[in-house]
Short mmCIF file of the N, C-alpha and C atoms (twelve columns), coordinates in Angstrom:
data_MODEL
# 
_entry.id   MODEL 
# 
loop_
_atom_site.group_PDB 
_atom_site.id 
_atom_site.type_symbol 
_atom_site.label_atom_id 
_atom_site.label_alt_id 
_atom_site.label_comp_id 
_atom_site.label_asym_id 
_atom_site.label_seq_id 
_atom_site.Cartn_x 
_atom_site.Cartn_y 
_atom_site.Cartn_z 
_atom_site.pdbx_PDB_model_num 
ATOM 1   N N  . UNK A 1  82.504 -62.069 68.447 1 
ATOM 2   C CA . UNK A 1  83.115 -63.366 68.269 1 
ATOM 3   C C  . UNK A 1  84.232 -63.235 67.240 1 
ATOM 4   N N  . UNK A 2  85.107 -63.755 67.517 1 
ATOM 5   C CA . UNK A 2  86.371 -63.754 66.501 1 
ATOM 6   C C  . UNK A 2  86.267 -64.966 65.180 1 
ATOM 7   N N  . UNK A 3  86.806 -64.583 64.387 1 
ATOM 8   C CA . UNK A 3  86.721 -64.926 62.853 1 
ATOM 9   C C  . UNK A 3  87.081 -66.365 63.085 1 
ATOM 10  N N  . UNK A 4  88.215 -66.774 63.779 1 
ATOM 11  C CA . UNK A 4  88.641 -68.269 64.015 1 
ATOM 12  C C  . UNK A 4  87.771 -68.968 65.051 1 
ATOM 13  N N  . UNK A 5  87.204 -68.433 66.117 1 
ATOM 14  C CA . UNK A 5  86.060 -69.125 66.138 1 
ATOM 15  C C  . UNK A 5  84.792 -69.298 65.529 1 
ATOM 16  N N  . UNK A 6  84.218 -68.401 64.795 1 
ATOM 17  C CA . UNK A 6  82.858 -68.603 64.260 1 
ATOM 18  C C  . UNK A 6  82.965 -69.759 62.820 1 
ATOM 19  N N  . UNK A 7  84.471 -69.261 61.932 1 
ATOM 20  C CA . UNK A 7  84.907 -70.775 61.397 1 
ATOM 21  C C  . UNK A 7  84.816 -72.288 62.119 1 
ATOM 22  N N  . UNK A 8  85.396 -72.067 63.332 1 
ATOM 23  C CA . UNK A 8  85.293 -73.577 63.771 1 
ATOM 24  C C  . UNK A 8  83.656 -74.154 64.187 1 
ATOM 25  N N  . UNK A 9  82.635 -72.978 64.211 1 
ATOM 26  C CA . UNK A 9  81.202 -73.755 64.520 1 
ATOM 27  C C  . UNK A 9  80.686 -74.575 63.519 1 
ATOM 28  N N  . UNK A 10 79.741 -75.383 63.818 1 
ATOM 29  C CA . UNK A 10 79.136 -76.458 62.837 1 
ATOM 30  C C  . UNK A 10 78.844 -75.206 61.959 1 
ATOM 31  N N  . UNK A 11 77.963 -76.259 60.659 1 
ATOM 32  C CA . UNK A 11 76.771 -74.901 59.475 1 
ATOM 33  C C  . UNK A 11 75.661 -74.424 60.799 1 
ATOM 34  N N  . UNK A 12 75.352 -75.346 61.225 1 
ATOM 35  C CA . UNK A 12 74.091 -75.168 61.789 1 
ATOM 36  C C  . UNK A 12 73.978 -74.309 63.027 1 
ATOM 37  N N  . UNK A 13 75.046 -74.143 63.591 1 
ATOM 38  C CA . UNK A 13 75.342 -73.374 64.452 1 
ATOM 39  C C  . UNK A 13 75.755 -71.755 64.157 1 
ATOM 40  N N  . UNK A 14 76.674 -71.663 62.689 1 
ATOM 41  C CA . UNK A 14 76.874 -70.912 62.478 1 
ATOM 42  C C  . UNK A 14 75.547 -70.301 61.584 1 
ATOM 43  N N  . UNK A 15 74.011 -70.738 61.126 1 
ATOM 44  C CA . UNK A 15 73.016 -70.446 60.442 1 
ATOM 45  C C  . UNK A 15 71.919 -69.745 61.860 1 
ATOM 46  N N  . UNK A 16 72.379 -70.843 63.361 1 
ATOM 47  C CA . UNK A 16 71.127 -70.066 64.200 1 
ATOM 48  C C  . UNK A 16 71.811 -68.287 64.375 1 
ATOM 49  N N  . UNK A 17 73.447 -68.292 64.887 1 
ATOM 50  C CA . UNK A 17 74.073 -67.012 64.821 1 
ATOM 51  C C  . UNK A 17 73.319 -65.410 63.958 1 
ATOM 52  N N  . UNK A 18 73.604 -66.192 62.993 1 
ATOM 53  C CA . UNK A 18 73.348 -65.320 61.620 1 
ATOM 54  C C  . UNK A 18 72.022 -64.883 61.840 1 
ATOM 55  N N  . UNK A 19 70.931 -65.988 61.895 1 
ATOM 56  C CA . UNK A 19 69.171 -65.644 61.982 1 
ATOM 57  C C  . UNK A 19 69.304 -64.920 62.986 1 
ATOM 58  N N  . UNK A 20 70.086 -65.406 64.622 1 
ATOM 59  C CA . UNK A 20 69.296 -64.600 65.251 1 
ATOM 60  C C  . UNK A 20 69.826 -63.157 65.775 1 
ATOM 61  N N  . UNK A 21 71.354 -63.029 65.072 1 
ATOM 62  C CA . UNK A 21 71.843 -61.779 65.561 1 
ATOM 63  C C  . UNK A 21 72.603 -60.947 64.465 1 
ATOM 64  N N  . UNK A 22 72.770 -61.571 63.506 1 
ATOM 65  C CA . UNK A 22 72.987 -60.709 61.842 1 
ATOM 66  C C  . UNK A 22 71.774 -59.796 61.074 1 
ATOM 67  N N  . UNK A 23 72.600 -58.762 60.827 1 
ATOM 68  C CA . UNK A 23 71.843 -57.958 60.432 1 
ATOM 69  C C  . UNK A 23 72.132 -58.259 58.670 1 
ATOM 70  N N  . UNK A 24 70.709 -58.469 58.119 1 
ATOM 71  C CA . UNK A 24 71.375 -58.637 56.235 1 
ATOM 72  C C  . UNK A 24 71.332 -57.644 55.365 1 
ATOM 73  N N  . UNK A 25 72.074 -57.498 54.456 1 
ATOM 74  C CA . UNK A 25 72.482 -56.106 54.246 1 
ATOM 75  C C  . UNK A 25 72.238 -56.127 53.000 1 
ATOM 76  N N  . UNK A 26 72.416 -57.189 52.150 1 
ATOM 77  C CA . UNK A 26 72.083 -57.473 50.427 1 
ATOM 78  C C  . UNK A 26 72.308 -59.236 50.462 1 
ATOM 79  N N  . UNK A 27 71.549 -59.005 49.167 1 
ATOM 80  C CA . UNK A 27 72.055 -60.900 48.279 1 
ATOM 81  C C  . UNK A 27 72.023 -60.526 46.999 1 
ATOM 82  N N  . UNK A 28 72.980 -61.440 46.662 1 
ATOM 83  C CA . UNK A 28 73.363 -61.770 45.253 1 
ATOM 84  C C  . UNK A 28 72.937 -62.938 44.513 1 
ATOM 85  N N  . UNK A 29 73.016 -62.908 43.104 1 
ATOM 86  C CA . UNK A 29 73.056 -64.580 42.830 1 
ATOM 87  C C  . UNK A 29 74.328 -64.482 42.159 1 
ATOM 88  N N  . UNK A 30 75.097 -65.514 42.298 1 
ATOM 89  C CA . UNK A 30 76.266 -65.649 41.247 1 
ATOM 90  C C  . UNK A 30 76.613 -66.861 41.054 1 
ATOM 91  N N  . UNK A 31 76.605 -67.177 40.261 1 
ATOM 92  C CA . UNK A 31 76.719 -68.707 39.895 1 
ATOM 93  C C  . UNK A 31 75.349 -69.374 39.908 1 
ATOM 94  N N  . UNK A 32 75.442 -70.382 40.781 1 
ATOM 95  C CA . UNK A 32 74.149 -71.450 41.145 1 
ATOM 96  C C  . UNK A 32 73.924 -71.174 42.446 1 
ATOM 97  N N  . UNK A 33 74.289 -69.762 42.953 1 
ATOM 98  C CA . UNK A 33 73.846 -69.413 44.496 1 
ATOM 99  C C  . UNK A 33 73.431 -68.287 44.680 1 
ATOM 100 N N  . UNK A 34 72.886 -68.333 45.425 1 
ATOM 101 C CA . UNK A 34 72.228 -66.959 45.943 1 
ATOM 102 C C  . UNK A 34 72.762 -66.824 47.391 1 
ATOM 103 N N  . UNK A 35 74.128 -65.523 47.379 1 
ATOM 104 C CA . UNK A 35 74.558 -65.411 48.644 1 
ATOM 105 C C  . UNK A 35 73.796 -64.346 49.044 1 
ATOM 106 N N  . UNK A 36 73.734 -64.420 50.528 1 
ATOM 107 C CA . UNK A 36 73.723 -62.821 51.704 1 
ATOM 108 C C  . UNK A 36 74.780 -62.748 52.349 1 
ATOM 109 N N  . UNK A 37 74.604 -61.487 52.567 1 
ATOM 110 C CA . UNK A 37 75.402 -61.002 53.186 1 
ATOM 111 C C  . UNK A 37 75.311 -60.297 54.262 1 
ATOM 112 N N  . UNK A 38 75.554 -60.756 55.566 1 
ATOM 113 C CA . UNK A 38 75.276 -60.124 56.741 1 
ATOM 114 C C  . UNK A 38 76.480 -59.210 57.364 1 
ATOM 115 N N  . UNK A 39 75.799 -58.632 58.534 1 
ATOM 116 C CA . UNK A 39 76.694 -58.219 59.368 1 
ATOM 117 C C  . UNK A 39 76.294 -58.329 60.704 1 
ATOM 118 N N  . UNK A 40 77.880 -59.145 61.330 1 
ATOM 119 C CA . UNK A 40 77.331 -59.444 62.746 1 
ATOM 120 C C  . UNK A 40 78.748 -59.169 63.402 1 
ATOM 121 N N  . UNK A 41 78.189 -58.497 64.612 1 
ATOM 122 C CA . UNK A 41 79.399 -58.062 65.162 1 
ATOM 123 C C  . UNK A 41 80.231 -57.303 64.607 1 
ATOM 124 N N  . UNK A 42 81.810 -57.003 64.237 1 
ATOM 125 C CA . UNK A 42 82.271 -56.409 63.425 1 
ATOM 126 C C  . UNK A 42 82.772 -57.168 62.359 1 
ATOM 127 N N  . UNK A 43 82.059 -57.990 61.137 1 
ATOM 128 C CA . UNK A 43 81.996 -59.066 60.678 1 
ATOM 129 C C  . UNK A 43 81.222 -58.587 59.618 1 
ATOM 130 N N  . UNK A 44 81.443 -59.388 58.056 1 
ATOM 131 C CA . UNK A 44 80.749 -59.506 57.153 1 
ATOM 132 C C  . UNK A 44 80.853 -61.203 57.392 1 
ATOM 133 N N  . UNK A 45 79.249 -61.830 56.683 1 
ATOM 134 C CA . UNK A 45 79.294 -62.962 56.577 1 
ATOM 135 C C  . UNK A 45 78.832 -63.129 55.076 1 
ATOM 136 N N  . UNK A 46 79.029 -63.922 54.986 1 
ATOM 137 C CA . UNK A 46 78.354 -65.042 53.771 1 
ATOM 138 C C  . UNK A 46 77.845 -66.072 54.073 1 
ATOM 139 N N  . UNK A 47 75.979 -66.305 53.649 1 
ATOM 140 C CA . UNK A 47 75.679 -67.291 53.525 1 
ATOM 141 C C  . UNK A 47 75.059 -67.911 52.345 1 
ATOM 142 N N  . UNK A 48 75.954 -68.812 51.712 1 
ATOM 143 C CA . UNK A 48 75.631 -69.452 50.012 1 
ATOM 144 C C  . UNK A 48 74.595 -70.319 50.020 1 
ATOM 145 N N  . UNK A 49 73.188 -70.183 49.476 1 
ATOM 146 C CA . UNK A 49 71.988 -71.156 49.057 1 
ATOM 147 C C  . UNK A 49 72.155 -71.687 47.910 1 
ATOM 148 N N  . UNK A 50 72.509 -72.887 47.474 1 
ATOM 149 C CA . UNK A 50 72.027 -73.423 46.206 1 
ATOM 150 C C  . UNK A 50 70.759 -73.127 45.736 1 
ATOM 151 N N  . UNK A 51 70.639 -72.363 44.929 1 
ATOM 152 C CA . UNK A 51 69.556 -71.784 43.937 1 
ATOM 153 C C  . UNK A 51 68.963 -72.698 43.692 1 
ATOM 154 N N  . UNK A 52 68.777 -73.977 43.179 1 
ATOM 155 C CA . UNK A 52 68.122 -75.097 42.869 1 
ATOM 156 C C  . UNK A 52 67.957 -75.978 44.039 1 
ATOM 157 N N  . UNK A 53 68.211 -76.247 44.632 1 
ATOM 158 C CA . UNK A 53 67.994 -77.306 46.076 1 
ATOM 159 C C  . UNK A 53 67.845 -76.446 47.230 1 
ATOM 160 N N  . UNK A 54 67.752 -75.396 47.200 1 
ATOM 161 C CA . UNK A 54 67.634 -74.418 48.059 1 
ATOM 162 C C  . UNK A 54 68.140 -74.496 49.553 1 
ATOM 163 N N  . UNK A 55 69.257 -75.150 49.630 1 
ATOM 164 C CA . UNK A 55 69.912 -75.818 50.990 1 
ATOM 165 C C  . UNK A 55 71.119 -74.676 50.957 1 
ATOM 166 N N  . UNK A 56 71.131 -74.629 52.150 1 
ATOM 167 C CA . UNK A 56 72.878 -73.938 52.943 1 
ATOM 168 C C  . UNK A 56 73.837 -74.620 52.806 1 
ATOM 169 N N  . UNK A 57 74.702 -74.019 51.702 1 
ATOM 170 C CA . UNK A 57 75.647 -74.988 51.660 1 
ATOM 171 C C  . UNK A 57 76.598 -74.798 52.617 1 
ATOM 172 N N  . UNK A 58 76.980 -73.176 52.373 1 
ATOM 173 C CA . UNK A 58 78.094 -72.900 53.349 1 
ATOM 174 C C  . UNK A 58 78.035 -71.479 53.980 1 
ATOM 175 N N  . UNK A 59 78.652 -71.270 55.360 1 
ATOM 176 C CA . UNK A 59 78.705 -69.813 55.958 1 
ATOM 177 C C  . UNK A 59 79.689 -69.837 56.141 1 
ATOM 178 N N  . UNK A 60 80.536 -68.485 56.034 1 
ATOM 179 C CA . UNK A 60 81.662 -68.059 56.319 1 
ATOM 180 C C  . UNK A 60 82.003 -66.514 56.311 1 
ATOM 181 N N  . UNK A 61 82.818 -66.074 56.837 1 
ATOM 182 C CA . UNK A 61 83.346 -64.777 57.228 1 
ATOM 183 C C  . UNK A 61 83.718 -64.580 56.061 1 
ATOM 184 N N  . UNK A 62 83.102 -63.190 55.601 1 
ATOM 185 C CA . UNK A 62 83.728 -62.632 54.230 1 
ATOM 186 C C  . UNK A 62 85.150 -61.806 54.296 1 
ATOM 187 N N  . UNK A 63 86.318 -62.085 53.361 1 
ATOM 188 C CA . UNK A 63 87.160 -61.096 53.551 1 
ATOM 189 C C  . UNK A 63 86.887 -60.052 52.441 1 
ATOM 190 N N  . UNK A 64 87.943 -58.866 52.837 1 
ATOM 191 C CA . UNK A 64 87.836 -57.576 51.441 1 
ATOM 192 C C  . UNK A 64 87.711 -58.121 50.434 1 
ATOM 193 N N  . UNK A 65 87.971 -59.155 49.558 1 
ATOM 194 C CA . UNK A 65 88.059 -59.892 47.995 1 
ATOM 195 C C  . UNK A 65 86.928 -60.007 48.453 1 
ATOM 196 N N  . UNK A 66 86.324 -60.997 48.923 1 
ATOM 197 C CA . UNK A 66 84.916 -60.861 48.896 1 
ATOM 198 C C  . UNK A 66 83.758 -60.061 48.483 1 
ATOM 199 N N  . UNK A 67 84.045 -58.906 49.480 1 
ATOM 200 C CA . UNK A 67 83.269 -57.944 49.348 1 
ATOM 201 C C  . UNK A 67 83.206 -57.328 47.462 1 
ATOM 202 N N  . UNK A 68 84.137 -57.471 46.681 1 
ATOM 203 C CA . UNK A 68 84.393 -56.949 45.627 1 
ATOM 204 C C  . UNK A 68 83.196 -56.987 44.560 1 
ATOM 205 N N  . UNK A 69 82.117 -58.071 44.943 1 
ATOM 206 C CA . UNK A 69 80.988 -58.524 43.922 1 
ATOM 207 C C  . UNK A 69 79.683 -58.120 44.117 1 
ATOM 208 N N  . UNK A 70 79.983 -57.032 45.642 1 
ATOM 209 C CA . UNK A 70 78.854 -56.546 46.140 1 
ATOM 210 C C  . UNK A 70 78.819 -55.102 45.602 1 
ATOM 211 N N  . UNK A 71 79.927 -54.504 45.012 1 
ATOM 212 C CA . UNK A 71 80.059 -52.761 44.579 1 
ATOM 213 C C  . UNK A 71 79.480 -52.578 43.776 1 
ATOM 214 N N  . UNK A 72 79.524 -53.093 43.008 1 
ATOM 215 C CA . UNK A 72 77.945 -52.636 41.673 1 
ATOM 216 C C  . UNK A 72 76.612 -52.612 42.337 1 
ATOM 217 N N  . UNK A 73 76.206 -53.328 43.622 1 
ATOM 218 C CA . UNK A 73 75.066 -52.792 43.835 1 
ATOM 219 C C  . UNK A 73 75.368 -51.877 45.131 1 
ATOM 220 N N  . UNK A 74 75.965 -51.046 45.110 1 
ATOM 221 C CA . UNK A 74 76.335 -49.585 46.255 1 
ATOM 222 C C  . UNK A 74 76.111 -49.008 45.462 1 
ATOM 223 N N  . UNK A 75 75.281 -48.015 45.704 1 
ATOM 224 C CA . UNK A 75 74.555 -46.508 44.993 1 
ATOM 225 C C  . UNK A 75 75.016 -45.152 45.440 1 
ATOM 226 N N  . UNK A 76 76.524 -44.817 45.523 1 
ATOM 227 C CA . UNK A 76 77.172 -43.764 45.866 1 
ATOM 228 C C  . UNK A 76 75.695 -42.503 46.580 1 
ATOM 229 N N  . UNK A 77 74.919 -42.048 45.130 1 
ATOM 230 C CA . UNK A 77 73.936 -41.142 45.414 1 
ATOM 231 C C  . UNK A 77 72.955 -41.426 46.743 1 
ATOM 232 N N  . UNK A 78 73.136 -42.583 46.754 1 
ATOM 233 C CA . UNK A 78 71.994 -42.861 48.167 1 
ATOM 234 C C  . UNK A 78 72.142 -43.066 49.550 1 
ATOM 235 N N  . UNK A 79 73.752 -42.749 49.395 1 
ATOM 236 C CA . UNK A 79 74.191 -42.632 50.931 1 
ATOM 237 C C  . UNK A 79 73.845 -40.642 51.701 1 
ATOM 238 N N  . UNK A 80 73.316 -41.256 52.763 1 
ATOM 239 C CA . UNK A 80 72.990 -39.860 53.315 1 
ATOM 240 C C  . UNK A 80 74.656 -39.935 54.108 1 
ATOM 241 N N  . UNK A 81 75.054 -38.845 54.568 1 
ATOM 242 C CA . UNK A 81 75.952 -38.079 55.652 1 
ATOM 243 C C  . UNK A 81 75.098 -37.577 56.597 1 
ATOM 244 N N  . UNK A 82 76.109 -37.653 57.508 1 
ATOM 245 C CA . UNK A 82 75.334 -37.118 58.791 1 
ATOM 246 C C  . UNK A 82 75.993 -35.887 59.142 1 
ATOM 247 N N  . UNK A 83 75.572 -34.924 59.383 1 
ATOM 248 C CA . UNK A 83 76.270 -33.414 59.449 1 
ATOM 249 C C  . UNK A 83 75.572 -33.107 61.199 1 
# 
Protein backbone atom coordinates (compact mmCIF):
# COMPACT_ATOMS: atom_id res chain seq x y z
CA UNK A 1 0.00 0.00 0.00
CA UNK A 2 1.37 3.38 -0.74
CA UNK A 3 2.20 6.01 1.94
CA UNK A 4 -0.65 8.48 0.53
CA UNK A 5 -3.06 6.03 0.83
CA UNK A 6 -2.58 4.41 4.18
CA UNK A 7 -2.52 8.36 5.39
CA UNK A 8 -5.89 8.87 3.98
CA UNK A 9 -7.48 5.68 6.13
CA UNK A 10 -9.50 6.38 9.26
CA UNK A 11 -7.23 5.57 12.93
CA UNK A 12 -9.26 2.66 13.03
CA UNK A 13 -8.67 1.34 9.90
CA UNK A 14 -5.27 2.18 9.85
CA UNK A 15 -4.94 0.19 13.75
CA UNK A 16 -6.89 -3.19 12.15
CA UNK A 17 -3.83 -2.92 9.15
CA UNK A 18 -1.09 -2.71 11.61
CA UNK A 19 -2.64 -5.71 14.13
CA UNK A 20 -3.27 -7.75 11.44
CA UNK A 21 -0.37 -7.49 8.98
CA UNK A 22 2.58 -5.38 10.74
CA UNK A 23 5.26 -6.88 11.94
CA UNK A 24 6.54 -4.81 15.46
CA UNK A 25 9.91 -4.31 15.67
CA UNK A 26 10.45 -2.03 19.01
CA UNK A 27 8.58 0.72 21.31
CA UNK A 28 9.62 3.57 22.85
CA UNK A 29 8.32 5.95 25.40
CA UNK A 30 9.01 9.55 24.69
CA UNK A 31 7.20 12.07 26.02
CA UNK A 32 3.62 11.00 27.34
CA UNK A 33 3.67 8.11 24.66
CA UNK A 34 4.63 5.02 24.15
CA UNK A 35 5.27 4.58 20.34
CA UNK A 36 5.79 1.18 18.11
CA UNK A 37 7.06 0.74 15.56
CA UNK A 38 6.09 -1.54 12.86
CA UNK A 39 6.83 -2.77 9.63
CA UNK A 40 4.37 -3.37 6.99
CA UNK A 41 4.94 -3.77 3.60
CA UNK A 42 7.91 -1.70 2.66
CA UNK A 43 6.90 0.79 5.40
CA UNK A 44 7.86 1.85 8.88
CA UNK A 45 4.84 2.83 10.96
CA UNK A 46 4.17 4.58 14.05
CA UNK A 47 1.68 3.92 16.43
CA UNK A 48 1.51 6.69 19.48
CA UNK A 49 -0.44 5.42 22.89
CA UNK A 50 -0.99 7.98 25.42
CA UNK A 51 0.81 6.52 28.35
CA UNK A 52 -1.85 7.68 30.74
CA UNK A 53 -5.26 7.11 28.93
CA UNK A 54 -3.86 4.44 27.12
CA UNK A 55 -5.82 5.32 23.79
CA UNK A 56 -4.37 5.53 20.04
CA UNK A 57 -3.92 8.66 19.40
CA UNK A 58 -2.31 8.53 16.14
CA UNK A 59 -0.78 6.14 13.20
CA UNK A 60 1.31 7.19 10.66
CA UNK A 61 4.08 6.30 8.22
CA UNK A 62 7.40 6.98 9.72
CA UNK A 63 9.92 8.99 7.68
CA UNK A 64 14.06 8.74 8.06
CA UNK A 65 13.79 11.76 10.91
CA UNK A 66 11.72 9.56 12.49
CA UNK A 67 13.53 6.70 12.63
CA UNK A 68 16.42 8.84 14.42
CA UNK A 69 14.99 8.04 18.20
CA UNK A 70 15.05 4.44 17.56
CA UNK A 71 19.29 4.17 17.14
CA UNK A 72 20.20 4.03 20.61
CA UNK A 73 18.29 0.99 20.93
CA UNK A 74 20.18 -0.90 17.68
CA UNK A 75 22.89 -3.08 19.12
CA UNK A 76 25.48 -3.02 16.22
CA UNK A 77 27.04 -6.42 18.11
CA UNK A 78 23.78 -8.29 17.71
CA UNK A 79 23.25 -8.20 14.22
CA UNK A 80 24.14 -11.62 12.68
CA UNK A 81 25.32 -11.55 8.68
CA UNK A 82 24.49 -14.01 6.59
CA UNK A 83 27.54 -15.52 4.73
Amino acid sequence: MKAAKFNELTLVDKAWLVSEFGDLLTSIEYYDYRIFLYSLNSNFIELHQNIDSRQIEKICIAGYKDLDKYLPRILIGSLKTKR
